[in-house]
């Protein structure tokens, strides 16, 4: 394969040319209620050529390797048609590398019927949990992708990227009151992560049923402690996307707001994007431009110190490339994306954080959210009131809203361990590229004066 790709690259006459080829085998199983809703498998092969001439990009995608040289010529030709200015593309040392996946239990060797029976058991646990369980959505998916990446500068990388997901979701109903509970897990280490999920399926069902009798939270302004999952979602959705340089570069208001050196929070606040953390969902040794991933501080001790780049945005903004150009598949060009984004730990304990809170809220997990520029709205899966320094009753309909910059300033305590969200189906969406795997993490984070929606008093 290497010889074939490199000989095709030599036919290119652009300033820069790259070829990315991807083979993928995948399978999936999905139950909805008692029905087996969807089951199947697929095998695909395809690739993309990207060429740069005078700042203009030309692309050619393909599903056959036979005409690779023609595709290279086509991409170079397209690039010449759009290129009108000077190319800006940050320098990177060429690398040659091969990354082999290590699977403890290889899902490719497990039959679809065995995968189905494992998932069916979890589905039965949920449906049989309680007579108030109305329905379920329980499933599994896996994929094993191999990427061949090479460019005209001499970089050649082979990278294996396995992915496994199990998800369980329960819906409970009592009259008009409908509540959900979910538990999911994804990872790159093999099928064993899917096994032994019986207890989690039971927890999903229990959450849905317990929430039926929980009152909605009373709306107001509270001292809120968010759990590591919500902290990770906040770091990613509310702040991380604003650190993607293509977005900053194209947006005048963001250029004014996201000024390096500006204070965004107190000294305890560190927000990091790191594509090198072993075993995390957004971890790869190289991004999809062959740039080594690394630990990038976005906020360090409260100060904005960095942002995420592709080779092109790095050159345009005169900053170093960060290894954040990612594509969800061979049909797509790499764009600036996060890898594993987290708020770093502090030094408090959870007990320290709640002990002086007279009336507050502990919000857990995330079931959805929206952001619009610097404004955010996140729905926690559930919460507990904090009364006189102690965790009190379970509450539902916990919606947190605010301005991201004000909220960052209002973070006043962090506990002393970063935990990573377990992952699940889906992932980060940007433009036409949905479902990118990213890691979300953080400690428990205490924030003052958070607006909590819910039933008004
Ligand atoms: Zn996202």
GROMACS .gro file of C-alpha atoms and ligand atoms in nm:
model
  458
    1UNK     CA    1   0.000   0.000   0.000
    2UNK     CA    2   0.277   0.244   0.094
    3UNK     CA    3   0.447   0.217  -0.245
    4UNK     CA    4   0.115   0.264  -0.421
    5UNK     CA    5   0.023   0.576  -0.223
    6UNK     CA    6   0.367   0.732  -0.249
    7UNK     CA    7   0.392   0.672  -0.622
    8UNK     CA    8   0.049   0.835  -0.669
    9UNK     CA    9   0.162   1.133  -0.459
   10UNK     CA   10   0.461   1.180  -0.689
   11UNK     CA   11   0.216   1.249  -0.975
   12UNK     CA   12   0.087   1.554  -0.788
   13UNK     CA   13   0.206   1.897  -0.895
   14UNK     CA   14   0.050   2.108  -0.618
   15UNK     CA   15   0.243   2.288  -0.344
   16UNK     CA   16   0.120   2.024  -0.101
   17UNK     CA   17  -0.071   1.700  -0.158
   18UNK     CA   18  -0.198   1.435   0.082
   19UNK     CA   19  -0.382   1.105   0.054
   20UNK     CA   20  -0.591   0.957   0.333
   21UNK     CA   21  -0.739   0.610   0.283
   22UNK     CA   22  -0.970   0.441   0.530
   23UNK     CA   23  -1.097   0.085   0.552
   24UNK     CA   24  -1.366   0.019   0.809
   25UNK     CA   25  -1.561  -0.281   0.928
   26UNK     CA   26  -1.845  -0.219   1.166
   27UNK     CA   27  -2.148  -0.386   1.322
   28UNK     CA   28  -2.445  -0.279   1.532
   29UNK     CA   29  -2.741  -0.410   1.730
   30UNK     CA   30  -3.032  -0.203   1.863
   31UNK     CA   31  -3.340  -0.297   2.066
   32UNK     CA   32  -3.629  -0.055   2.116
   33UNK     CA   33  -3.871  -0.192   2.369
   34UNK     CA   34  -3.914  -0.561   2.295
   35UNK     CA   35  -3.837  -0.517   1.927
   36UNK     CA   36  -3.501  -0.584   1.768
   37UNK     CA   37  -3.504  -0.255   1.580
   38UNK     CA   38  -3.181  -0.271   1.387
   39UNK     CA   39  -2.897  -0.518   1.339
   40UNK     CA   40  -2.629  -0.533   1.074
   41UNK     CA   41  -2.272  -0.501   0.964
   42UNK     CA   42  -2.079  -0.318   0.694
   43UNK     CA   43  -1.743  -0.300   0.529
   44UNK     CA   44  -1.623   0.012   0.348
   45UNK     CA   45  -1.312   0.137   0.176
   46UNK     CA   46  -1.253   0.488   0.051
   47UNK     CA   47  -1.020   0.778   0.047
   48UNK     CA   48  -0.960   1.143  -0.021
   49UNK     CA   49  -0.688   1.341  -0.193
   50UNK     CA   50  -0.635   1.696  -0.079
   51UNK     CA   51  -0.412   1.938  -0.267
   52UNK     CA   52  -0.307   2.295  -0.193
   53UNK     CA   53  -0.224   2.560  -0.455
   54UNK     CA   54  -0.200   2.932  -0.377
   55UNK     CA   55  -0.422   2.905  -0.067
   56UNK     CA   56  -0.691   2.706  -0.251
   57UNK     CA   57  -0.780   2.348  -0.166
   58UNK     CA   58  -0.877   2.086  -0.422
   59UNK     CA   59  -1.033   1.756  -0.322
   60UNK     CA   60  -1.106   1.422  -0.485
   61UNK     CA   61  -1.271   1.133  -0.304
   62UNK     CA   62  -1.273   0.773  -0.424
   63UNK     CA   63  -1.379   0.419  -0.340
   64UNK     CA   64  -1.143   0.236  -0.576
   65UNK     CA   65  -0.769   0.233  -0.534
   66UNK     CA   66  -0.706   0.158  -0.904
   67UNK     CA   67  -0.730   0.518  -1.021
   68UNK     CA   68  -0.541   0.680  -0.734
   69UNK     CA   69  -0.305   0.870  -0.967
   70UNK     CA   70  -0.597   1.019  -1.161
   71UNK     CA   71  -0.758   1.133  -0.834
   72UNK     CA   72  -0.432   1.303  -0.734
   73UNK     CA   73  -0.423   1.488  -1.065
   74UNK     CA   74  -0.789   1.589  -1.029
   75UNK     CA   75  -0.737   1.729  -0.679
   76UNK     CA   76  -0.433   1.929  -0.795
   77UNK     CA   77  -0.628   2.063  -1.090
   78UNK     CA   78  -0.921   2.171  -0.869
   79UNK     CA   79  -0.680   2.341  -0.630
   80UNK     CA   80  -0.529   2.542  -0.916
   81UNK     CA   81  -0.879   2.660  -1.013
   82UNK     CA   82  -0.958   2.801  -0.665
   83UNK     CA   83  -0.612   2.916  -0.551
   84UNK     CA   84  -0.572   3.292  -0.577
   85UNK     CA   85  -0.348   3.401  -0.294
   86UNK     CA   86  -0.049   3.284  -0.099
   87UNK     CA   87  -0.077   2.945   0.076
   88UNK     CA   88  -0.057   2.954   0.453
   89UNK     CA   89   0.029   2.615   0.597
   90UNK     CA   90   0.238   2.568   0.913
   91UNK     CA   91   0.564   2.372   0.888
   92UNK     CA   92   0.568   2.027   1.048
   93UNK     CA   93   0.849   1.771   1.059
   94UNK     CA   94   0.764   1.469   0.839
   95UNK     CA   95   0.712   1.141   1.026
   96UNK     CA   96   0.690   0.774   0.936
   97UNK     CA   97   0.499   0.567   1.191
   98UNK     CA   98   0.269   0.271   1.237
   99UNK     CA   99   0.012   0.245   1.518
  100UNK     CA  100  -0.129  -0.099   1.595
  101UNK     CA  101  -0.445  -0.136   1.800
  102UNK     CA  102  -0.428  -0.365   2.102
  103UNK     CA  103  -0.761  -0.533   2.164
  104UNK     CA  104  -0.803  -0.742   2.476
  105UNK     CA  105  -1.106  -0.913   2.321
  106UNK     CA  106  -1.129  -0.858   1.946
  107UNK     CA  107  -1.490  -0.776   1.853
  108UNK     CA  108  -1.424  -0.876   1.493
  109UNK     CA  109  -1.400  -1.237   1.609
  110UNK     CA  110  -1.739  -1.230   1.785
  111UNK     CA  111  -2.050  -1.324   1.587
  112UNK     CA  112  -2.334  -1.082   1.540
  113UNK     CA  113  -2.570  -1.329   1.709
  114UNK     CA  114  -2.348  -1.334   2.019
  115UNK     CA  115  -2.341  -0.953   2.026
  116UNK     CA  116  -2.719  -0.959   1.995
  117UNK     CA  117  -2.766  -1.197   2.286
  118UNK     CA  118  -2.543  -0.987   2.515
  119UNK     CA  119  -2.743  -0.673   2.433
  120UNK     CA  120  -3.077  -0.856   2.457
  121UNK     CA  121  -2.996  -0.952   2.815
  122UNK     CA  122  -2.944  -0.585   2.912
  123UNK     CA  123  -3.267  -0.493   2.737
  124UNK     CA  124  -3.457  -0.758   2.934
  125UNK     CA  125  -3.309  -0.630   3.262
  126UNK     CA  126  -3.453  -0.284   3.188
  127UNK     CA  127  -3.793  -0.401   3.064
  128UNK     CA  128  -3.832  -0.635   3.360
  129UNK     CA  129  -3.714  -0.390   3.625
  130UNK     CA  130  -4.048  -0.238   3.726
  131UNK     CA  131  -4.404  -0.220   3.595
  132UNK     CA  132  -4.364   0.154   3.542
  133UNK     CA  133  -4.093   0.098   3.278
  134UNK     CA  134  -4.264   0.185   2.952
  135UNK     CA  135  -3.990   0.123   2.698
  136UNK     CA  136  -3.616   0.094   2.638
  137UNK     CA  137  -3.347   0.178   2.388
  138UNK     CA  138  -3.051  -0.055   2.424
  139UNK     CA  139  -2.776  -0.108   2.174
  140UNK     CA  140  -2.424  -0.178   2.069
  141UNK     CA  141  -2.193  -0.072   1.791
  142UNK     CA  142  -1.835  -0.135   1.696
  143UNK     CA  143  -1.598  -0.029   1.423
  144UNK     CA  144  -1.243  -0.108   1.332
  145UNK     CA  145  -1.093   0.157   1.109
  146UNK     CA  146  -0.752   0.150   0.953
  147UNK     CA  147  -0.619   0.478   0.815
  148UNK     CA  148  -0.333   0.519   0.572
  149UNK     CA  149  -0.211   0.878   0.561
  150UNK     CA  150   0.068   1.016   0.347
  151UNK     CA  151   0.166   1.356   0.218
  152UNK     CA  152   0.405   1.508  -0.034
  153UNK     CA  153   0.640   1.617   0.246
  154UNK     CA  154   0.733   1.257   0.324
  155UNK     CA  155   0.497   1.176   0.611
  156UNK     CA  156   0.357   0.822   0.605
  157UNK     CA  157   0.135   0.689   0.885
  158UNK     CA  158  -0.068   0.372   0.930
  159UNK     CA  159  -0.312   0.400   1.219
  160UNK     CA  160  -0.562   0.145   1.353
  161UNK     CA  161  -0.861   0.296   1.536
  162UNK     CA  162  -1.103   0.053   1.704
  163UNK     CA  163  -1.420   0.173   1.874
  164UNK     CA  164  -1.685  -0.010   2.080
  165UNK     CA  165  -2.004   0.134   2.232
  166UNK     CA  166  -2.275  -0.007   2.458
  167UNK     CA  167  -2.573   0.203   2.562
  168UNK     CA  168  -2.879   0.140   2.776
  169UNK     CA  169  -3.169   0.378   2.817
  170UNK     CA  170  -3.491   0.329   3.014
  171UNK     CA  171  -3.817   0.523   2.997
  172UNK     CA  172  -4.056   0.515   3.292
  173UNK     CA  173  -4.408   0.659   3.289
  174UNK     CA  174  -4.674   0.744   3.543
  175UNK     CA  175  -4.963   0.926   3.376
  176UNK     CA  176  -4.816   1.230   3.200
  177UNK     CA  177  -4.493   1.208   3.395
  178UNK     CA  178  -4.226   1.052   3.173
  179UNK     CA  179  -3.870   1.006   3.299
  180UNK     CA  180  -3.550   0.860   3.155
  181UNK     CA  181  -3.240   0.693   3.286
  182UNK     CA  182  -2.936   0.600   3.082
  183UNK     CA  183  -2.596   0.440   3.118
  184UNK     CA  184  -2.343   0.395   2.841
  185UNK     CA  185  -1.978   0.322   2.784
  186UNK     CA  186  -1.740   0.341   2.491
  187UNK     CA  187  -1.375   0.266   2.441
  188UNK     CA  188  -1.104   0.136   2.215
  189UNK     CA  189  -0.977  -0.165   2.407
  190UNK     CA  190  -1.217  -0.441   2.296
  191UNK     CA  191  -1.544  -0.624   2.346
  192UNK     CA  192  -1.482  -0.690   2.717
  193UNK     CA  193  -1.600  -0.336   2.800
  194UNK     CA  194  -1.948  -0.437   2.680
  195UNK     CA  195  -1.963  -0.745   2.900
  196UNK     CA  196  -2.075  -0.722   3.261
  197UNK     CA  197  -2.302  -0.425   3.195
  198UNK     CA  198  -2.600  -0.589   3.374
  199UNK     CA  199  -2.563  -0.372   3.683
  200UNK     CA  200  -2.547  -0.053   3.474
  201UNK     CA  201  -2.863  -0.152   3.285
  202UNK     CA  202  -3.035  -0.193   3.621
  203UNK     CA  203  -2.909   0.149   3.733
  204UNK     CA  204  -3.052   0.311   3.417
  205UNK     CA  205  -3.392   0.156   3.489
  206UNK     CA  206  -3.378   0.253   3.857
  207UNK     CA  207  -3.296   0.615   3.772
  208UNK     CA  208  -3.595   0.643   3.539
  209UNK     CA  209  -3.830   0.498   3.802
  210UNK     CA  210  -3.682   0.701   4.093
  211UNK     CA  211  -3.720   1.025   3.896
  212UNK     CA  212  -4.096   0.964   3.864
  213UNK     CA  213  -4.139   1.052   4.231
  214UNK     CA  214  -3.870   1.325   4.246
  215UNK     CA  215  -3.997   1.685   4.246
  216UNK     CA  216  -3.881   1.930   3.977
  217UNK     CA  217  -3.610   2.160   4.107
  218UNK     CA  218  -3.736   2.503   4.212
  219UNK     CA  219  -3.596   2.760   3.970
  220UNK     CA  220  -3.358   3.023   4.100
  221UNK     CA  221  -2.995   3.122   4.147
  222UNK     CA  222  -2.788   2.867   4.336
  223UNK     CA  223  -2.440   2.763   4.431
  224UNK     CA  224  -2.411   2.462   4.202
  225UNK     CA  225  -2.169   2.172   4.209
  226UNK     CA  226  -2.146   1.995   3.874
  227UNK     CA  227  -2.019   1.639   3.851
  228UNK     CA  228  -1.716   1.545   3.633
  229UNK     CA  229  -1.939   1.453   3.336
  230UNK     CA  230  -2.112   1.792   3.335
  231UNK     CA  231  -1.776   1.961   3.394
  232UNK     CA  232  -1.643   1.787   3.083
  233UNK     CA  233  -1.950   1.881   2.879
  234UNK     CA  234  -1.914   2.241   2.996
  235UNK     CA  235  -1.541   2.248   2.910
  236UNK     CA  236  -1.615   2.107   2.566
  237UNK     CA  237  -1.945   2.262   2.461
  238UNK     CA  238  -1.948   2.600   2.631
  239UNK     CA  239  -1.578   2.680   2.613
  240UNK     CA  240  -1.389   2.433   2.390
  241UNK     CA  241  -1.573   2.514   2.069
  242UNK     CA  242  -1.484   2.881   2.119
  243UNK     CA  243  -1.118   2.774   2.121
  244UNK     CA  244  -1.136   2.620   1.774
  245UNK     CA  245  -0.931   2.861   1.568
  246UNK     CA  246  -1.127   2.835   1.244
  247UNK     CA  247  -1.426   2.965   1.440
  248UNK     CA  248  -1.224   3.242   1.608
  249UNK     CA  249  -1.055   3.342   1.282
  250UNK     CA  250  -1.383   3.380   1.096
  251UNK     CA  251  -1.569   3.563   1.371
  252UNK     CA  252  -1.495   3.924   1.462
  253UNK     CA  253  -1.676   3.910   1.796
  254UNK     CA  254  -1.484   3.598   1.897
  255UNK     CA  255  -1.154   3.761   1.797
  256UNK     CA  256  -1.238   4.042   2.040
  257UNK     CA  257  -1.340   3.802   2.319
  258UNK     CA  258  -1.079   3.528   2.284
  259UNK     CA  259  -0.768   3.740   2.333
  260UNK     CA  260  -0.465   3.546   2.452
  261UNK     CA  261  -0.342   3.674   2.787
  262UNK     CA  262  -0.690   3.778   2.903
  263UNK     CA  263  -0.815   3.658   3.242
  264UNK     CA  264  -1.104   3.412   3.216
  265UNK     CA  265  -1.117   3.272   3.568
  266UNK     CA  266  -0.944   3.255   3.904
  267UNK     CA  267  -0.596   3.108   3.951
  268UNK     CA  268  -0.736   2.761   4.023
  269UNK     CA  269  -0.884   2.726   3.672
  270UNK     CA  270  -0.702   2.521   3.407
  271UNK     CA  271  -0.876   2.399   3.091
  272UNK     CA  272  -0.683   2.162   2.869
  273UNK     CA  273  -0.726   1.974   2.543
  274UNK     CA  274  -0.496   1.672   2.529
  275UNK     CA  275  -0.500   1.414   2.249
  276UNK     CA  276  -0.231   1.201   2.412
  277UNK     CA  277  -0.411   1.067   2.723
  278UNK     CA  278  -0.392   0.685   2.708
  279UNK     CA  279  -0.724   0.511   2.649
  280UNK     CA  280  -0.934   0.825   2.611
  281UNK     CA  281  -1.198   0.863   2.341
  282UNK     CA  282  -1.029   1.149   2.156
  283UNK     CA  283  -0.678   1.005   2.178
  284UNK     CA  284  -0.465   0.952   1.867
  285UNK     CA  285  -0.091   0.976   1.819
  286UNK     CA  286  -0.141   1.197   1.512
  287UNK     CA  287  -0.425   1.411   1.385
  288UNK     CA  288  -0.559   1.375   1.031
  289UNK     CA  289  -0.289   1.602   0.889
  290UNK     CA  290  -0.014   1.382   1.033
  291UNK     CA  291   0.062   1.629   1.313
  292UNK     CA  292   0.154   1.480   1.649
  293UNK     CA  293  -0.112   1.541   1.913
  294UNK     CA  294  -0.009   1.708   2.235
  295UNK     CA  295  -0.128   1.860   2.561
  296UNK     CA  296  -0.262   2.208   2.485
  297UNK     CA  297  -0.345   2.445   2.768
  298UNK     CA  298  -0.640   2.665   2.671
  299UNK     CA  299  -0.674   2.833   3.010
  300UNK     CA  300  -0.379   2.818   3.250
  301UNK     CA  301  -0.418   2.956   3.603
  302UNK     CA  302  -0.719   3.154   3.487
  303UNK     CA  303  -0.552   3.311   3.180
  304UNK     CA  304  -0.636   3.231   2.817
  305UNK     CA  305  -0.308   3.092   2.681
  306UNK     CA  306  -0.388   2.889   2.372
  307UNK     CA  307  -0.631   2.760   2.115
  308UNK     CA  308  -0.669   2.468   1.882
  309UNK     CA  309  -0.526   2.462   1.533
  310UNK     CA  310  -0.498   2.286   1.203
  311UNK     CA  311  -0.183   2.354   1.003
  312UNK     CA  312  -0.370   2.618   0.807
  313UNK     CA  313  -0.522   2.812   1.100
  314UNK     CA  314  -0.187   2.795   1.283
  315UNK     CA  315  -0.011   2.964   0.991
  316UNK     CA  316  -0.288   3.220   0.944
  317UNK     CA  317  -0.280   3.319   1.312
  318UNK     CA  318   0.101   3.287   1.352
  319UNK     CA  319   0.070   3.026   1.627
  320UNK     CA  320   0.214   2.672   1.648
  321UNK     CA  321   0.009   2.379   1.511
  322UNK     CA  322  -0.152   2.178   1.791
  323UNK     CA  323  -0.254   1.846   1.631
  324UNK     CA  324  -0.627   1.923   1.623
  325UNK     CA  325  -0.716   1.874   1.255
  326UNK     CA  326  -0.960   1.583   1.252
  327UNK     CA  327  -1.201   1.428   1.003
  328UNK     CA  328  -1.484   1.190   1.091
  329UNK     CA  329  -1.423   0.980   0.782
  330UNK     CA  330  -1.253   0.958   0.446
  331UNK     CA  331  -1.525   1.164   0.272
  332UNK     CA  332  -1.437   1.467   0.480
  333UNK     CA  333  -1.151   1.714   0.501
  334UNK     CA  334  -0.985   1.758   0.839
  335UNK     CA  335  -1.113   2.060   1.033
  336UNK     CA  336  -1.019   2.202   1.374
  337UNK     CA  337  -1.163   1.976   1.645
  338UNK     CA  338  -1.112   1.900   2.009
  339UNK     CA  339  -0.957   1.572   2.132
  340UNK     CA  340  -0.996   1.514   2.510
  341UNK     CA  341  -1.106   1.834   2.679
  342UNK     CA  342  -1.112   1.875   3.053
  343UNK     CA  343  -1.103   2.106   3.347
  344UNK     CA  344  -0.799   2.014   3.554
  345UNK     CA  345  -0.831   1.907   3.916
  346UNK     CA  346  -0.798   2.138   4.215
  347UNK     CA  347  -0.715   2.051   4.574
  348UNK     CA  348  -1.047   2.052   4.760
  349UNK     CA  349  -1.249   1.748   4.865
  350UNK     CA  350  -1.616   1.706   4.779
  351UNK     CA  351  -1.694   1.751   5.150
  352UNK     CA  352  -1.507   2.085   5.154
  353UNK     CA  353  -1.715   2.195   4.859
  354UNK     CA  354  -2.056   2.131   5.012
  355UNK     CA  355  -1.997   2.193   5.382
  356UNK     CA  356  -2.062   2.571   5.377
  357UNK     CA  357  -2.343   2.562   5.119
  358UNK     CA  358  -2.668   2.645   5.298
  359UNK     CA  359  -2.889   2.596   4.996
  360UNK     CA  360  -2.747   2.471   4.668
  361UNK     CA  361  -2.769   2.212   4.397
  362UNK     CA  362  -2.557   1.913   4.301
  363UNK     CA  363  -2.616   1.853   3.927
  364UNK     CA  364  -2.520   1.525   3.762
  365UNK     CA  365  -2.478   1.384   3.414
  366UNK     CA  366  -2.592   1.557   3.098
  367UNK     CA  367  -2.881   1.469   2.872
  368UNK     CA  368  -2.860   1.756   2.629
  369UNK     CA  369  -2.769   2.114   2.579
  370UNK     CA  370  -2.740   2.407   2.348
  371UNK     CA  371  -2.483   2.677   2.303
  372UNK     CA  372  -2.507   2.998   2.105
  373UNK     CA  373  -2.185   3.199   2.102
  374UNK     CA  374  -2.112   3.260   2.471
  375UNK     CA  375  -2.453   3.153   2.602
  376UNK     CA  376  -2.522   2.795   2.711
  377UNK     CA  377  -2.811   2.580   2.835
  378UNK     CA  378  -2.742   2.230   2.970
  379UNK     CA  379  -2.989   1.976   3.100
  380UNK     CA  380  -2.851   1.761   3.378
  381UNK     CA  381  -2.997   1.410   3.397
  382UNK     CA  382  -3.084   1.470   3.763
  383UNK     CA  383  -2.969   1.652   4.072
  384UNK     CA  384  -2.976   1.663   4.451
  385UNK     CA  385  -3.048   1.968   4.662
  386UNK     CA  386  -2.773   2.065   4.903
  387UNK     CA  387  -2.918   2.181   5.236
  388UNK     CA  388  -2.710   2.302   5.530
  389UNK     CA  389  -2.394   2.146   5.392
  390UNK     CA  390  -2.549   1.807   5.324
  391UNK     CA  391  -2.676   1.625   5.013
  392UNK     CA  392  -3.058   1.621   5.038
  393UNK     CA  393  -3.346   1.512   4.813
  394UNK     CA  394  -3.333   1.397   4.448
  395UNK     CA  395  -3.472   1.655   4.202
  396UNK     CA  396  -3.548   1.649   3.831
  397UNK     CA  397  -3.580   1.897   3.538
  398UNK     CA  398  -3.242   2.045   3.623
  399UNK     CA  399  -3.152   2.299   3.354
  400UNK     CA  400  -2.844   2.520   3.392
  401UNK     CA  401  -2.811   2.837   3.184
  402UNK     CA  402  -2.563   3.120   3.166
  403UNK     CA  403  -2.290   3.311   2.995
  404UNK     CA  404  -1.974   3.101   2.966
  405UNK     CA  405  -1.736   3.383   3.056
  406UNK     CA  406  -1.932   3.484   3.366
  407UNK     CA  407  -1.963   3.119   3.466
  408UNK     CA  408  -1.588   3.058   3.433
  409UNK     CA  409  -1.527   3.359   3.661
  410UNK     CA  410  -1.773   3.216   3.914
  411UNK     CA  411  -1.588   2.883   3.954
  412UNK     CA  412  -1.452   2.892   4.307
  413UNK     CA  413  -1.367   2.532   4.401
  414UNK     CA  414  -1.248   2.214   4.230
  415UNK     CA  415  -1.209   1.874   4.389
  416UNK     CA  416  -0.887   1.676   4.364
  417UNK     CA  417  -0.948   1.418   4.090
  418UNK     CA  418  -1.024   1.434   3.719
  419UNK     CA  419  -1.277   1.172   3.609
  420UNK     CA  420  -1.362   1.099   3.247
  421UNK     CA  421  -1.715   1.060   3.113
  422UNK     CA  422  -1.780   0.699   3.007
  423UNK     CA  423  -1.880   0.794   2.653
  424UNK     CA  424  -2.162   0.650   2.451
  425UNK     CA  425  -2.320   0.667   2.110
  426UNK     CA  426  -2.277   0.985   1.907
  427UNK     CA  427  -2.015   1.246   1.978
  428UNK     CA  428  -1.919   1.596   1.884
  429UNK     CA  429  -2.083   1.763   1.584
  430UNK     CA  430  -1.942   2.046   1.378
  431UNK     CA  431  -2.072   2.145   1.037
  432UNK     CA  432  -2.143   1.833   0.835
  433UNK     CA  433  -1.917   1.620   1.053
  434UNK     CA  434  -2.126   1.464   1.330
  435UNK     CA  435  -2.041   1.199   1.586
  436UNK     CA  436  -1.668   1.259   1.634
  437UNK     CA  437  -1.526   1.081   1.938
  438UNK     CA  438  -1.401   1.324   2.201
  439UNK     CA  439  -1.310   1.278   2.565
  440UNK     CA  440  -1.487   1.484   2.832
  441UNK     CA  441  -1.350   1.516   3.181
  442UNK     CA  442  -1.313   1.717   3.494
  443UNK     CA  443  -1.330   1.716   3.870
  444UNK     CA  444  -1.636   1.823   4.068
  445UNK     CA  445  -1.666   2.195   4.002
  446UNK     CA  446  -1.834   2.447   4.231
  447UNK     CA  447  -1.985   2.752   4.062
  448UNK     CA  448  -2.150   3.048   4.236
  449UNK     CA  449  -2.472   3.215   4.117
  450UNK     CA  450  -2.584   2.970   3.851
  451UNK     CA  451  -2.928   3.024   3.702
  452UNK     CA  452  -3.120   2.700   3.742
  453UNK     CA  453  -3.438   2.654   3.545
  454UNK     CA  454  -3.721   2.439   3.666
  455UNK     CA  455  -4.051   2.512   3.831
  456UNK     CA  456  -4.066   2.877   3.945
  457UNK     CA  457  -4.164   2.951   4.305
  458LIG    ZN1  458  -1.874   1.947   2.033
   0.00000   0.00000   0.00000
